[in-house]
PDB file of C-alpha atoms in Angstrom:
ATOM      1  CA  SER A   1     -76.296 -70.782   3.971  1.00 90.00           C
ATOM      2  CA  THR A   2     -73.219 -68.725   4.418  1.00 94.00           C
ATOM      3  CA  PRO A   3     -72.335 -68.998   7.172  1.00 95.00           C
ATOM      4  CA  SER A   4     -73.568 -72.490   7.901  1.00 95.00           C
ATOM      5  CA  GLY A   5     -75.407 -73.134  11.147  1.00 95.00           C
ATOM      6  CA  ALA A   6     -78.467 -70.986  10.428  1.00 96.00           C
ATOM      7  CA  ARG A   7     -81.818 -72.156  11.782  1.00 96.00           C
ATOM      8  CA  LEU A   8     -84.220 -73.292   9.063  1.00 95.00           C
ATOM      9  CA  ASP A   9     -87.987 -73.140   9.624  1.00 95.00           C
ATOM     10  CA  SER A  10     -90.927 -73.362   7.228  1.00 94.00           C
ATOM     11  CA  GLU A  11     -94.611 -72.605   6.866  1.00 94.00           C
ATOM     12  CA  PRO A  12     -96.369 -74.968   6.721  1.00 92.00           C
ATOM     13  CA  ALA A  13     -94.263 -77.018   9.125  1.00 87.00           C
ATOM     14  CA  GLY A  14     -92.285 -79.841   7.617  1.00 82.00           C
ATOM     15  CA  VAL A  15     -88.932 -78.299   6.842  1.00 87.00           C
ATOM     16  CA  ARG A  16     -86.959 -77.662   9.992  1.00 91.00           C
ATOM     17  CA  GLY A  17     -83.250 -77.944  10.866  1.00 93.00           C
ATOM     18  CA  ILE A  18     -79.828 -76.350  10.764  1.00 94.00           C
ATOM     19  CA  THR A  19     -77.956 -75.472   7.568  1.00 93.00           C
ATOM     20  CA  PRO A  20     -76.603 -77.175   5.603  1.00 93.00           C
ATOM     21  CA  PHE A  21     -79.889 -79.091   5.512  1.00 91.00           C
ATOM     22  CA  LYS A  22     -80.712 -82.250   3.571  1.00 88.00           C
ATOM     23  CA  SER A  23     -83.772 -84.429   3.841  1.00 84.00           C
ATOM     24  CA  ALA A  24     -85.531 -86.912   1.588  1.00 76.00           C
ATOM     25  CA  HIS A  25     -88.671 -87.108   3.717  1.00 83.00           C
ATOM     26  CA  ILE A  26     -90.472 -83.862   2.937  1.00 87.00           C
ATOM     27  CA  GLU A  27     -93.927 -83.749   1.396  1.00 89.00           C
ATOM     28  CA  PRO A  28     -94.114 -81.993  -2.003  1.00 91.00           C
ATOM     29  CA  GLY A  29     -95.648 -78.522  -2.049  1.00 92.00           C
ATOM     30  CA  PHE A  30     -94.969 -74.845  -1.544  1.00 94.00           C
ATOM     31  CA  TYR A  31     -93.082 -73.812   1.572  1.00 94.00           C
ATOM     32  CA  THR A  32     -92.099 -70.420   2.910  1.00 96.00           C
ATOM     33  CA  ILE A  33     -88.682 -71.078   4.381  1.00 95.00           C
ATOM     34  CA  THR A  34     -87.009 -68.786   6.889  1.00 96.00           C
ATOM     35  CA  LEU A  35     -83.299 -68.835   7.648  1.00 96.00           C
ATOM     36  CA  SER A  36     -82.243 -67.048  10.824  1.00 97.00           C
ATOM     37  CA  MET A  37     -79.072 -66.639  12.791  1.00 97.00           C
ATOM     38  CA  GLU A  38     -77.932 -64.365  15.601  1.00 97.00           C
ATOM     39  CA  ASN A  39     -76.689 -60.956  14.345  1.00 97.00           C
ATOM     40  CA  ARG A  40     -77.888 -61.752  10.796  1.00 97.00           C
ATOM     41  CA  VAL A  41     -80.860 -60.442   8.833  1.00 97.00           C
ATOM     42  CA  PRO A  42     -83.486 -63.234   8.530  1.00 97.00           C
ATOM     43  CA  TYR A  43     -84.084 -64.504   4.998  1.00 97.00           C
ATOM     44  CA  ARG A  44     -87.465 -65.659   3.660  1.00 97.00           C
ATOM     45  CA  GLU A  45     -88.236 -67.344   0.380  1.00 95.00           C
ATOM     46  CA  ILE A  46     -91.058 -69.382  -1.114  1.00 95.00           C
ATOM     47  CA  VAL A  47     -89.815 -72.647  -2.599  1.00 93.00           C
ATOM     48  CA  GLU A  48     -91.653 -75.412  -4.420  1.00 93.00           C
ATOM     49  CA  LEU A  49     -90.632 -78.927  -3.502  1.00 91.00           C
ATOM     50  CA  GLU A  50     -91.456 -81.636  -6.021  1.00 90.00           C
ATOM     51  CA  LYS A  51     -91.272 -85.351  -5.465  1.00 88.00           C
ATOM     52  CA  GLY A  52     -87.981 -86.807  -6.672  1.00 85.00           C
ATOM     53  CA  ILE A  53     -86.425 -83.431  -7.578  1.00 86.00           C
ATOM     54  CA  LEU A  54     -83.591 -81.937  -5.595  1.00 86.00           C
ATOM     55  CA  ALA A  55     -84.240 -78.330  -4.522  1.00 87.00           C
ATOM     56  CA  THR A  56     -81.227 -76.195  -3.650  1.00 88.00           C
ATOM     57  CA  VAL A  57     -81.362 -72.809  -1.979  1.00 90.00           C
ATOM     58  CA  HIS A  58     -78.155 -70.969  -1.111  1.00 92.00           C
ATOM     59  CA  VAL A  59     -78.277 -67.739   0.862  1.00 95.00           C
ATOM     60  CA  ASP A  60     -75.611 -65.354   2.107  1.00 96.00           C
ATOM     61  CA  LEU A  61     -76.971 -64.099   5.408  1.00 97.00           C
ATOM     62  CA  GLU A  62     -76.059 -60.437   5.854  1.00 96.00           C
ATOM     63  CA  TYR A  63     -75.150 -58.888   9.199  1.00 96.00           C
ATOM     64  CA  THR A  64     -77.825 -56.747  10.839  1.00 97.00           C
ATOM     65  CA  GLU A  65     -77.312 -52.989  10.836  1.00 97.00           C
ATOM     66  CA  ASP A  66     -77.058 -52.980  14.644  1.00 96.00           C
ATOM     67  CA  TYR A  67     -74.350 -55.637  14.572  1.00 96.00           C
ATOM     68  CA  ARG A  68     -72.385 -53.784  11.872  1.00 96.00           C
ATOM     69  CA  ASN A  69     -72.605 -50.584  13.944  1.00 97.00           C
ATOM     70  CA  LYS A  70     -71.418 -52.397  17.089  1.00 96.00           C
ATOM     71  CA  ARG A  71     -68.485 -53.902  15.182  1.00 96.00           C
ATOM     72  CA  LYS A  72     -67.585 -50.491  13.793  1.00 97.00           C
ATOM     73  CA  GLU A  73     -67.842 -48.935  17.265  1.00 97.00           C
ATOM     74  CA  ASN A  74     -65.654 -51.698  18.764  1.00 96.00           C
ATOM     75  CA  ARG A  75     -63.114 -51.292  15.955  1.00 96.00           C
ATOM     76  CA  ASN A  76     -63.000 -47.545  16.618  1.00 96.00           C
ATOM     77  CA  LYS A  77     -62.542 -48.172  20.348  1.00 96.00           C
ATOM     78  CA  ARG A  78     -59.665 -50.594  19.643  1.00 95.00           C
ATOM     79  CA  ARG A  79     -58.032 -48.067  17.333  1.00 93.00           C
ATOM     80  CA  ALA A  80     -58.395 -45.314  19.943  1.00 92.00           C
ATOM     81  CA  PHE A  81     -56.934 -47.616  22.602  1.00 94.00           C
ATOM     82  CA  ILE A  82     -53.973 -48.504  20.387  1.00 94.00           C
ATOM     83  CA  LYS A  83     -53.476 -44.855  19.451  1.00 93.00           C
ATOM     84  CA  ALA A  84     -53.492 -43.869  23.143  1.00 93.00           C
ATOM     85  CA  GLY A  85     -50.954 -46.603  23.889  1.00 94.00           C
ATOM     86  CA  VAL A  86     -48.656 -45.442  21.103  1.00 93.00           C
ATOM     87  CA  ARG A  87     -49.114 -41.825  22.190  1.00 93.00           C
ATOM     88  CA  TRP A  88     -48.180 -42.549  25.812  1.00 94.00           C
ATOM     89  CA  SER A  89     -45.313 -44.786  24.680  1.00 95.00           C
ATOM     90  CA  ALA A  90     -44.005 -41.893  22.576  1.00 96.00           C
ATOM     91  CA  PHE A  91     -44.280 -39.489  25.528  1.00 95.00           C
ATOM     92  CA  THR A  92     -42.564 -41.998  27.830  1.00 96.00           C
ATOM     93  CA  GLY A  93     -39.834 -42.618  25.265  1.00 96.00           C
ATOM     94  CA  ALA A  94     -39.326 -38.858  24.917  1.00 97.00           C
ATOM     95  CA  VAL A  95     -38.883 -38.436  28.672  1.00 97.00           C
ATOM     96  CA  VAL A  96     -36.540 -41.419  28.987  1.00 97.00           C
ATOM     97  CA  THR A  97     -34.335 -40.382  26.058  1.00 97.00           C
ATOM     98  CA  ALA A  98     -34.233 -36.794  27.356  1.00 97.00           C
ATOM     99  CA  ALA A  99     -33.152 -38.088  30.782  1.00 97.00           C
ATOM    100  CA  ILE A 100     -30.398 -40.209  29.253  1.00 98.00           C
ATOM    101  CA  GLY A 101     -29.396 -37.232  27.085  1.00 97.00           C
ATOM    102  CA  TYR A 102     -29.162 -35.120  30.243  1.00 98.00           C
ATOM    103  CA  LYS A 103     -26.793 -37.728  31.744  1.00 98.00           C
ATOM    104  CA  PHE A 104     -24.554 -37.403  28.677  1.00 98.00           C
ATOM    105  CA  ASN A 105     -24.838 -33.614  28.954  1.00 98.00           C
ATOM    106  CA  ARG A 106     -23.443 -33.825  32.497  1.00 98.00           C
ATOM    107  CA  ASP A 107     -20.679 -36.180  31.288  1.00 98.00           C
ATOM    108  CA  ALA A 108     -19.765 -33.733  28.522  1.00 98.00           C
ATOM    109  CA  GLN A 109     -19.728 -30.791  30.923  1.00 98.00           C
ATOM    110  CA  SER A 110     -17.538 -32.729  33.369  1.00 98.00           C
ATOM    111  CA  ALA A 111     -15.105 -33.628  30.572  1.00 98.00           C
ATOM    112  CA  TYR A 112     -14.928 -29.998  29.410  1.00 98.00           C
ATOM    113  CA  ASP A 113     -14.310 -28.923  33.032  1.00 98.00           C
ATOM    114  CA  ASP A 114     -11.411 -31.431  33.035  1.00 98.00           C
ATOM    115  CA  VAL A 115     -10.141 -29.742  29.851  1.00 98.00           C
ATOM    116  CA  ALA A 116     -10.160 -26.365  31.617  1.00 97.00           C
ATOM    117  CA  LYS A 117      -8.262 -27.776  34.626  1.00 97.00           C
ATOM    118  CA  ALA A 118      -5.723 -29.522  32.394  1.00 97.00           C
ATOM    119  CA  TYR A 119      -5.254 -26.280  30.418  1.00 97.00           C
ATOM    120  CA  VAL A 120      -4.458 -24.403  33.640  1.00 97.00           C
ATOM    121  CA  ASP A 121      -1.906 -27.131  34.446  1.00 97.00           C
ATOM    122  CA  TYR A 122      -0.507 -26.878  30.898  1.00 97.00           C
ATOM    123  CA  ARG A 123      -0.030 -23.124  31.201  1.00 96.00           C
ATOM    124  CA  ALA A 124       1.619 -23.563  34.606  1.00 97.00           C
ATOM    125  CA  ALA A 125       3.912 -26.411  33.457  1.00 96.00           C
ATOM    126  CA  THR A 126       7.587 -25.754  34.049  1.00 95.00           C
ATOM    127  CA  THR A 127       8.907 -28.874  32.331  1.00 96.00           C
ATOM    128  CA  SER A 128       8.218 -30.385  28.963  1.00 96.00           C
ATOM    129  CA  ALA A 129       7.144 -33.645  30.663  1.00 97.00           C
ATOM    130  CA  ALA A 130       4.511 -31.789  32.731  1.00 97.00           C
ATOM    131  CA  ALA A 131       3.331 -29.927  29.624  1.00 97.00           C
ATOM    132  CA  THR A 132       3.098 -33.180  27.637  1.00 97.00           C
ATOM    133  CA  GLU A 133       1.128 -34.870  30.441  1.00 97.00           C
ATOM    134  CA  ALA A 134      -1.256 -31.877  30.656  1.00 97.00           C
ATOM    135  CA  ARG A 135      -1.631 -31.842  26.868  1.00 97.00           C
ATOM    136  CA  THR A 136      -2.492 -35.599  26.924  1.00 98.00           C
ATOM    137  CA  ARG A 137      -5.142 -34.921  29.606  1.00 98.00           C
ATOM    138  CA  ILE A 138      -6.561 -32.078  27.474  1.00 98.00           C
ATOM    139  CA  ASP A 139      -6.809 -34.322  24.407  1.00 98.00           C
ATOM    140  CA  GLY A 140      -8.426 -37.194  26.352  1.00 98.00           C
ATOM    141  CA  ALA A 141     -10.914 -34.899  28.082  1.00 98.00           C
ATOM    142  CA  ASN A 142     -11.777 -33.217  24.761  1.00 98.00           C
ATOM    143  CA  SER A 143     -12.379 -36.621  23.176  1.00 98.00           C
ATOM    144  CA  ARG A 144     -14.607 -37.749  26.084  1.00 98.00           C
ATOM    145  CA  GLY A 145     -16.501 -34.439  26.025  1.00 98.00           C
ATOM    146  CA  ASP A 146     -17.061 -34.542  22.256  1.00 98.00           C
ATOM    147  CA  SER A 147     -18.261 -38.150  22.414  1.00 98.00           C
ATOM    148  CA  ALA A 148     -20.683 -37.416  25.277  1.00 98.00           C
ATOM    149  CA  ALA A 149     -21.907 -34.239  23.539  1.00 98.00           C
ATOM    150  CA  MET A 150     -22.587 -36.182  20.328  1.00 98.00           C
ATOM    151  CA  LYS A 151     -24.595 -38.822  22.240  1.00 98.00           C
ATOM    152  CA  ARG A 152     -26.454 -36.058  24.091  1.00 98.00           C
ATOM    153  CA  ASN A 153     -27.368 -34.339  20.819  1.00 98.00           C
ATOM    154  CA  VAL A 154     -28.613 -37.565  19.229  1.00 98.00           C
ATOM    155  CA  LEU A 155     -30.704 -38.439  22.285  1.00 98.00           C
ATOM    156  CA  TYR A 156     -32.176 -34.940  22.485  1.00 97.00           C
ATOM    157  CA  GLY A 157     -33.073 -35.207  18.797  1.00 97.00           C
ATOM    158  CA  VAL A 158     -34.741 -38.582  19.319  1.00 97.00           C
ATOM    159  CA  SER A 159     -36.543 -37.202  22.356  1.00 97.00           C
ATOM    160  CA  GLY A 160     -37.858 -34.285  20.308  1.00 96.00           C
ATOM    161  CA  ALA A 161     -39.001 -36.594  17.522  1.00 97.00           C
ATOM    162  CA  LEU A 162     -40.836 -38.857  19.983  1.00 96.00           C
ATOM    163  CA  LEU A 163     -42.424 -35.841  21.615  1.00 95.00           C
ATOM    164  CA  GLY A 164     -43.560 -34.684  18.168  1.00 95.00           C
ATOM    165  CA  VAL A 165     -45.131 -38.082  17.488  1.00 94.00           C
ATOM    166  CA  GLY A 166     -46.911 -38.007  20.847  1.00 92.00           C
ATOM    167  CA  VAL A 167     -48.254 -34.498  20.295  1.00 93.00           C
ATOM    168  CA  THR A 168     -49.353 -35.352  16.758  1.00 92.00           C
ATOM    169  CA  LEU A 169     -51.258 -38.389  18.008  1.00 88.00           C
ATOM    170  CA  TRP A 170     -52.755 -36.306  20.793  1.00 87.00           C
ATOM    171  CA  VAL A 171     -54.014 -33.643  18.383  1.00 88.00           C
ATOM    172  CA  PHE A 172     -55.209 -35.935  15.592  1.00 83.00           C
TER     173      PHE A 172
END
């Protein structure tokens, strides 16, 4: 039988065992054999055994309807569990990336505040050295602010995408 390991019984008694089954000590005659296995539909067949002739019966034991339904239900539960895990991971990722984006937002704002302060110093400069130093601070602060703003924008975009994935998995 497929799978092997099925219980083999017969009427009249005489053929009994576990598949695959072989025996040379069975009386000739007609036997109703029954193959059974847990979670499988039992199989019955009438076979004629003749002296000196090998009789072969091969059976694919099908799953019972109840067992198939339980497997389907368990598969659906696993899928729902995985979907919930992905959904919550997406929500968590969205919150974390938004928080990191907010940190870069604060860094960008601080850098642009430094630009404003350096610009006031530039306008108030009375020497070319002071103006050059203020201009260097403006350029550095602008560069830091632009870099932080770019990182903020990317992280906010990723956060939005992850939030979209989470909501989509929540709805569907």
